[in-house]
Tab-separated table of C-alpha atoms in Angstrom:
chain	number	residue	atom	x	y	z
A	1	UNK	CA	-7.402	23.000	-11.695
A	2	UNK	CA	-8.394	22.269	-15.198
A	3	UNK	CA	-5.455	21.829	-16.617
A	4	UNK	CA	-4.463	18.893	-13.621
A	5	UNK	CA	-7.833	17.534	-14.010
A	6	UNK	CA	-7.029	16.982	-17.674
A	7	UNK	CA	-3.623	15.781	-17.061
A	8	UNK	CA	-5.502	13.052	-14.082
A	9	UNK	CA	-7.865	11.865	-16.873
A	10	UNK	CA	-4.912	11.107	-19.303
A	11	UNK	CA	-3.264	9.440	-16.633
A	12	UNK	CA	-6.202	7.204	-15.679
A	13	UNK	CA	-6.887	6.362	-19.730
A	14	UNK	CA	-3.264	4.842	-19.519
A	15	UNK	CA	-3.307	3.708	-16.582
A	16	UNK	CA	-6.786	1.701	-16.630
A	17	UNK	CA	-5.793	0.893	-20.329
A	18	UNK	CA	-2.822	-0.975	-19.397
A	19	UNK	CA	-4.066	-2.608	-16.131
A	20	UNK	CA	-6.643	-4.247	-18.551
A	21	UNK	CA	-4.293	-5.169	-21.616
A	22	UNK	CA	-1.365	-6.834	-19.364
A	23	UNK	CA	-4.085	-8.395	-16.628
A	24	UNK	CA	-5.503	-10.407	-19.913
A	25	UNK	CA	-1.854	-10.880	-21.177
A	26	UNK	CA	-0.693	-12.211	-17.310
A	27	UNK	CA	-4.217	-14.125	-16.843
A	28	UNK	CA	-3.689	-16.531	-20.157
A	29	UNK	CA	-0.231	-16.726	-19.524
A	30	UNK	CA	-0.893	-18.023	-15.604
A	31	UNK	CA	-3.382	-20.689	-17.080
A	32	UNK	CA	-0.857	-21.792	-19.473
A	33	UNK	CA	1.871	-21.770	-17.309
A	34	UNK	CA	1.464	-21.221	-13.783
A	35	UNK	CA	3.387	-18.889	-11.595
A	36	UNK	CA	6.161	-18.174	-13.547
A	37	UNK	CA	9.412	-15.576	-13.724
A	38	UNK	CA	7.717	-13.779	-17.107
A	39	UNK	CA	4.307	-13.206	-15.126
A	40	UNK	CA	6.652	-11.287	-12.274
A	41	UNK	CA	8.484	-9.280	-14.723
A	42	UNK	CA	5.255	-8.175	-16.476
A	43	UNK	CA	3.795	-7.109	-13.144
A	44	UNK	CA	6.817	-4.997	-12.439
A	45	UNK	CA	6.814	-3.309	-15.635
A	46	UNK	CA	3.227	-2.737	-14.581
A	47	UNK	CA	4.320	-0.851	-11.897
A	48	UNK	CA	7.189	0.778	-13.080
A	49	UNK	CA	4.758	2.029	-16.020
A	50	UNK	CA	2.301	3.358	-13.454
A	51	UNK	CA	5.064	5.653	-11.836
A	52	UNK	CA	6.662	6.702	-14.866
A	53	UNK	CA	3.122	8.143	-15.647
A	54	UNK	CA	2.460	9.901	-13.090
A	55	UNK	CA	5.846	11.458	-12.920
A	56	UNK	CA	5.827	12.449	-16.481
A	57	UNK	CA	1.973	13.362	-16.714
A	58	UNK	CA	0.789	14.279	-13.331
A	59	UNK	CA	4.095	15.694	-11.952
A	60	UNK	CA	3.737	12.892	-8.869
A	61	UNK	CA	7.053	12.112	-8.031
A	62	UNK	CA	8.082	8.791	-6.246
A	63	UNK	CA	10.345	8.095	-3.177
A	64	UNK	CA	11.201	4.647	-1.541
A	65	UNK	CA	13.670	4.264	0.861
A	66	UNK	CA	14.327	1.587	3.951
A	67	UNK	CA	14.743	-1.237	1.852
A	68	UNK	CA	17.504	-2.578	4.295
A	69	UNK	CA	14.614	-3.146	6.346
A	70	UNK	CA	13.503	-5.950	4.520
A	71	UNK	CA	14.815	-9.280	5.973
A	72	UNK	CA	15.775	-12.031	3.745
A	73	UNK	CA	13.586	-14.925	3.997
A	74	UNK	CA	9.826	-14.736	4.475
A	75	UNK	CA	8.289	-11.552	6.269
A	76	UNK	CA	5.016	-9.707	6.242
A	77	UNK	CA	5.518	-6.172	5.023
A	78	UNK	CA	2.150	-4.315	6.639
A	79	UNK	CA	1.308	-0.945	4.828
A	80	UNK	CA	-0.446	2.177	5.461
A	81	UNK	CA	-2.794	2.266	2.818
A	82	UNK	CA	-4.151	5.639	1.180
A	83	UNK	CA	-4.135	5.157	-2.668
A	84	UNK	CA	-3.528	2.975	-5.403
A	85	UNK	CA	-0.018	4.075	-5.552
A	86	UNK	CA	0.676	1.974	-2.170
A	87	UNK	CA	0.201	-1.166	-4.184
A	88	UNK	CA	2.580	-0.899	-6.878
A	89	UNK	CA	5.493	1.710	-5.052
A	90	UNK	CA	6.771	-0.840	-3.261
A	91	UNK	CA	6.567	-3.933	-5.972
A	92	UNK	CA	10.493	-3.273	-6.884
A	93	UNK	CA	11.821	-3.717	-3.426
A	94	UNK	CA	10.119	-7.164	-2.445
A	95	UNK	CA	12.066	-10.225	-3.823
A	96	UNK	CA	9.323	-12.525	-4.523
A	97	UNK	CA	6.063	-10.551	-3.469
A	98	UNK	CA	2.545	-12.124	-2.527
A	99	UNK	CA	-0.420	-9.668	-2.260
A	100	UNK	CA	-3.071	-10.016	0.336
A	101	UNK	CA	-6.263	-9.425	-2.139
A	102	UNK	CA	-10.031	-9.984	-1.121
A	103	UNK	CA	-11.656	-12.494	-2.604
A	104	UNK	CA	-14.333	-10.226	-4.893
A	105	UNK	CA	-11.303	-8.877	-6.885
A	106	UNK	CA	-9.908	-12.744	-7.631
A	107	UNK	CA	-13.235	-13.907	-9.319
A	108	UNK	CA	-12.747	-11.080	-12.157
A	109	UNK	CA	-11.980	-13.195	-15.271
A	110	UNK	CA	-8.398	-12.548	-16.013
A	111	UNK	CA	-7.350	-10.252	-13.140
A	112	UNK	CA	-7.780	-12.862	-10.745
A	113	UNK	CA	-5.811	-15.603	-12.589
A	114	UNK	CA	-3.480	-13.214	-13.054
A	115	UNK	CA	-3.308	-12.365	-9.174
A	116	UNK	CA	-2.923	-16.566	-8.615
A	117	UNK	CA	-0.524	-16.840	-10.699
A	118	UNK	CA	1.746	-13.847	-8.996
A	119	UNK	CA	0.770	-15.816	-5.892
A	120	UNK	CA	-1.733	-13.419	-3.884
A	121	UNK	CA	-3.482	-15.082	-0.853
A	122	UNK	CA	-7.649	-15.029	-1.257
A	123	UNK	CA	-9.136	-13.894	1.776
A	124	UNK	CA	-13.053	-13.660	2.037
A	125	UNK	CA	-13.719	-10.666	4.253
A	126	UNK	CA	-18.025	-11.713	4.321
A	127	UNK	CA	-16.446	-14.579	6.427
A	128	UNK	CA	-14.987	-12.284	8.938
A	129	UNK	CA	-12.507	-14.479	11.251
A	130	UNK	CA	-13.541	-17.494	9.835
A	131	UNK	CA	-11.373	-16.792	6.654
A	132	UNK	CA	-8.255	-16.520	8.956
A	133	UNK	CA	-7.372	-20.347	8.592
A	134	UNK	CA	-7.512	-20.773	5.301
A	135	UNK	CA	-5.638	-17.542	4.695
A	136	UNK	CA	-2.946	-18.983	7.193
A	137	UNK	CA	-2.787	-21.879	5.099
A	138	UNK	CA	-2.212	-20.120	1.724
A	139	UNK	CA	0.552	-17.393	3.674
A	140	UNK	CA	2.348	-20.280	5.003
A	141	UNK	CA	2.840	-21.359	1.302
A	142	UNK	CA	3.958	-18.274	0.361
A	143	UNK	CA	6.250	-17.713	3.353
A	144	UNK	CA	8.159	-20.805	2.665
A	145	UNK	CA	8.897	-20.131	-0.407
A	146	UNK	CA	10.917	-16.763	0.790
A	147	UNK	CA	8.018	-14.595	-0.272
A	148	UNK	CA	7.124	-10.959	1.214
A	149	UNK	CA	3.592	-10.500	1.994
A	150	UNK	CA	1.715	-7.597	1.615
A	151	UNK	CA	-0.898	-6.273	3.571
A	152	UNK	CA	-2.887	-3.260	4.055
A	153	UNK	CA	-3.902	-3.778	7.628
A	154	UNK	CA	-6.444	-1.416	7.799
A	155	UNK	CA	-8.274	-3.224	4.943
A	156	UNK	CA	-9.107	-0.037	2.737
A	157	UNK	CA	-7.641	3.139	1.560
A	158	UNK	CA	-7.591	5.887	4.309
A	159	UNK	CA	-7.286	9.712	3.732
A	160	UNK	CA	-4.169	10.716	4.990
A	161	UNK	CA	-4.190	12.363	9.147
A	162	UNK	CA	-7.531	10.552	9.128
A	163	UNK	CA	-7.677	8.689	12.672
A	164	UNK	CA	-6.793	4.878	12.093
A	165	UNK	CA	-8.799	1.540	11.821
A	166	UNK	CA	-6.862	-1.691	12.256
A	167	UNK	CA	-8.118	-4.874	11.894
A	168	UNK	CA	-7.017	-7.447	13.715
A	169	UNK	CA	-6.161	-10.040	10.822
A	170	UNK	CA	-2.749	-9.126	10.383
A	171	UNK	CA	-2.537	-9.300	14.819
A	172	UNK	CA	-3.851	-12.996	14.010
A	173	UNK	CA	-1.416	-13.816	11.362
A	174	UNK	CA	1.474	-12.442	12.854
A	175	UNK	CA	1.055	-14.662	16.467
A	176	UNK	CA	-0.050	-17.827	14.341
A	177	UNK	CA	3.090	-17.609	12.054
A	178	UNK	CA	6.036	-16.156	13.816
A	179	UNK	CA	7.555	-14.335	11.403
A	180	UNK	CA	9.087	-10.577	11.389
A	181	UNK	CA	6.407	-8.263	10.851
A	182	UNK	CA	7.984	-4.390	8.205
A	183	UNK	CA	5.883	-1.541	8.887
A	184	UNK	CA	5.852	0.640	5.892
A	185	UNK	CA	4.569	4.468	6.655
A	186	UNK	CA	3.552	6.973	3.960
A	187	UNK	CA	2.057	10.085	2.579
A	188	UNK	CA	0.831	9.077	-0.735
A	189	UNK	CA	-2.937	10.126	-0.374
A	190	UNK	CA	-1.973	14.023	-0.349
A	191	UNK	CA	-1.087	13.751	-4.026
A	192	UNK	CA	-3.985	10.474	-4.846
A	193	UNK	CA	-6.776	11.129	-2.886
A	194	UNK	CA	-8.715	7.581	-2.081
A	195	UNK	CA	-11.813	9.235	-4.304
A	196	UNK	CA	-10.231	11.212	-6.318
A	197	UNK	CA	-10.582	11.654	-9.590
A	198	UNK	CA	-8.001	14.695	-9.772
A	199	UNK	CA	-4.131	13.549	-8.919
A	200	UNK	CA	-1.615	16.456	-8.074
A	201	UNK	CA	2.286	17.058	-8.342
A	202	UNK	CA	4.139	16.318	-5.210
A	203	UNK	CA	6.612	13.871	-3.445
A	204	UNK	CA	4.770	10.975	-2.278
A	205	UNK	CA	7.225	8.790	0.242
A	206	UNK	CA	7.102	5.697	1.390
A	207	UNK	CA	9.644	4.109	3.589
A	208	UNK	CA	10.220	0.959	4.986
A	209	UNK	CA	10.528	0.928	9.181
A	210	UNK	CA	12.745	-1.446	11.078
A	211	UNK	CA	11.076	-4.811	11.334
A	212	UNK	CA	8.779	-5.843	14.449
A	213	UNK	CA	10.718	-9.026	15.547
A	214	UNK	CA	8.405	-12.099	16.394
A	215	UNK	CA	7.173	-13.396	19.941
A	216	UNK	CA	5.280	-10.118	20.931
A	217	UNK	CA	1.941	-10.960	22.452
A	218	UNK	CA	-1.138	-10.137	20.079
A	219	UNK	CA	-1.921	-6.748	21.736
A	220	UNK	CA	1.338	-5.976	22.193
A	221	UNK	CA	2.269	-6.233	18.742
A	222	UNK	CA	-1.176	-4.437	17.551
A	223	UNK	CA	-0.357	-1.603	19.376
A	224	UNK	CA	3.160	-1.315	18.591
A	225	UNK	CA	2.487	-1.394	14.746
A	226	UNK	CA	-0.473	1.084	14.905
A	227	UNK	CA	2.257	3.663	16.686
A	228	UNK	CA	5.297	2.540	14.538
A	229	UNK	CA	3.058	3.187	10.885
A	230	UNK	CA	0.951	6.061	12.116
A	231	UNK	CA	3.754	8.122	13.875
A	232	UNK	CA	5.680	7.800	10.795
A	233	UNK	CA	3.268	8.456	8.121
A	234	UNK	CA	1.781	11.525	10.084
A	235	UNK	CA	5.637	12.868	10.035
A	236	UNK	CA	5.644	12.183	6.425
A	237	UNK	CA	2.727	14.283	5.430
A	238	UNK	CA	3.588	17.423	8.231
A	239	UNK	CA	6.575	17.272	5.986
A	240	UNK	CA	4.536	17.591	2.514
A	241	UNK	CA	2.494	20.063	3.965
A	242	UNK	CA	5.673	22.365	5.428
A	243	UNK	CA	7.312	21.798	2.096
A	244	UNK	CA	4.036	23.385	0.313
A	245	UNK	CA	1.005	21.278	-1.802
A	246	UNK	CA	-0.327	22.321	-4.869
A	247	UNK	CA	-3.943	20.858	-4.364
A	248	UNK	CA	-6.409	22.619	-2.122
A	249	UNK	CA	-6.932	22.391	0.845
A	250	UNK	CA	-10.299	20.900	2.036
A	251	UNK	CA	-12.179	22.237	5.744
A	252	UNK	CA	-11.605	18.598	6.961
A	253	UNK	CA	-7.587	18.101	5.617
A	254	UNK	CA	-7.020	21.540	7.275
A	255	UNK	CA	-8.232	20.094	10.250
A	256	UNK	CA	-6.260	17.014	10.531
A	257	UNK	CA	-3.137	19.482	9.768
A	258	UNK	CA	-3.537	21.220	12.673
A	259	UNK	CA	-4.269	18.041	15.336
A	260	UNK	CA	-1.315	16.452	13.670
A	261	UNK	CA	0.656	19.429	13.829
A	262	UNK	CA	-0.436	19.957	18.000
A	263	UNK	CA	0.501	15.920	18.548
A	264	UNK	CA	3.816	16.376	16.962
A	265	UNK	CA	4.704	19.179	18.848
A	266	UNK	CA	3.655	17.891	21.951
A	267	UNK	CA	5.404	14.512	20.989
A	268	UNK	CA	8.354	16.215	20.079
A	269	UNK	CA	8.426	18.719	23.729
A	270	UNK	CA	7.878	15.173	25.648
A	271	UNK	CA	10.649	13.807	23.758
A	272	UNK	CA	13.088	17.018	24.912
């Protein structure tokens, strides 16, 4: 426990030390210049840099997989959210990404020029669904010029088995634009904990699910993408958790083990 605690506190100094070094570097060079190919390619090596850490220092190793999933063109890629690894995992499989960020985090002096100039769409959350049309207007931007949007539907980190919390932005969005919706499921918060400050070796997945085609009626859709993600990303951690975790187990993660564990098995004896 130490001796990951340790390794979790080197990570963060590099990982916070960075983050603040290239977000100054990518702010001034986004007021200079705008939105440009060198402001993309400094974000990726962001992220890149971020899992190359925490293979090499925390023992967290990284797989991505579905990318065929990902139609050309505009989409919306919605993801399970449950650490900070969703955000940059995914950055090298998305053409010309365009983060869904709130609007606190783009008033932060270089940060948020820097998350303008990559192209992220503001949304004010205080305004509840009064921000919806002018984050409509910025996403239809974005879409037109073949971007992939990303968006943590759910609005905040989760801990993973925890029982879900949709919001009904993304519904909005998805009826008001018509464009294919990619589910991406995961496991990552069994290794990253949303308030965590230990990290722990393991596997986190994330994987890309056949897209949810356009037309579907709001409700429809809502409910088909909270079954799609959370199906998924429940398999994903029963899987970590057969396969054996290093961190402890808490009283409440035991717990959602074994209601996962019961739905799966009754899911799967339906199924048969």
């Amino acid at each position: 426990m130490v001796t990951q605690a340790l390794r979790s506190a080197l990570f963060y100094i590099l990982f916070l030390g960075q983050t603040v070094i290239l977000a100054i570097v990518l702010g001034i060079l986004g007021l200079v210049c705008g939105r440009t190919g060198i402001g993309l390619a400094i974000a990726r090596y962001w992220g890149n840099a971020n899992l190359f850490f925490l293979r090499w220092i925390i023992g967290m190793r990284t797989e991505v997989s579905g990318a065929e999933n990902i139609p050309p063109g505009g989409c919306i890629i919605a993801s399970k959210h449950q650490s900070d690894w969703d955000v940059f995992a995914v950055l090298p499989f998305i053409e010309r990404p365009a983060y869904i960020v709130k609007k606190e985090l783009m008033r932060i002096p270089f940060f948020g020029w820097a998350a303008r100039s990559l192209g992220c769409i503001e949304v004010d959350r205080a305004k509840g669904s009064e921000a919806i049309p002018d984050m409509l207007r910025q996403a239809r931007v974005e879409l037109a010029a073949g971007a992939g949007i990303i968006i943590f539907p759910e609005g905040t980190r989760r801990a993973p088995l925890a029982a879900p919390n949709y919001k009904y932005g993304l519904a909005r969005m998805y009826v008001e634009l018509g464009v294919p919706v990619v589910p991406v499921a995961l496991n990552s918060g069994l290794f990253w904990g949303r308030n965590s400050l230990v990290l722990w070796p393991g596997r986190a997945r994330a994987v890309f699910l056949p897209p949810i085609p356009a037309g579907l009626s709001l409700e429809e859709f809502q409910a088909r993408l909270i079954e799609t993600i959370e199906t998924k990303s429940n398999v994903l951690a029963l899987e970590a958790v057969k396969q054996g975790l290093t961190r402890p187990l808490t009283t409440e993660l035991s717990e959602r083990i074994a209601i996962a564990k019961q739905a799966e098995d009754g899911r799967q004896t339906t199924t048969y």
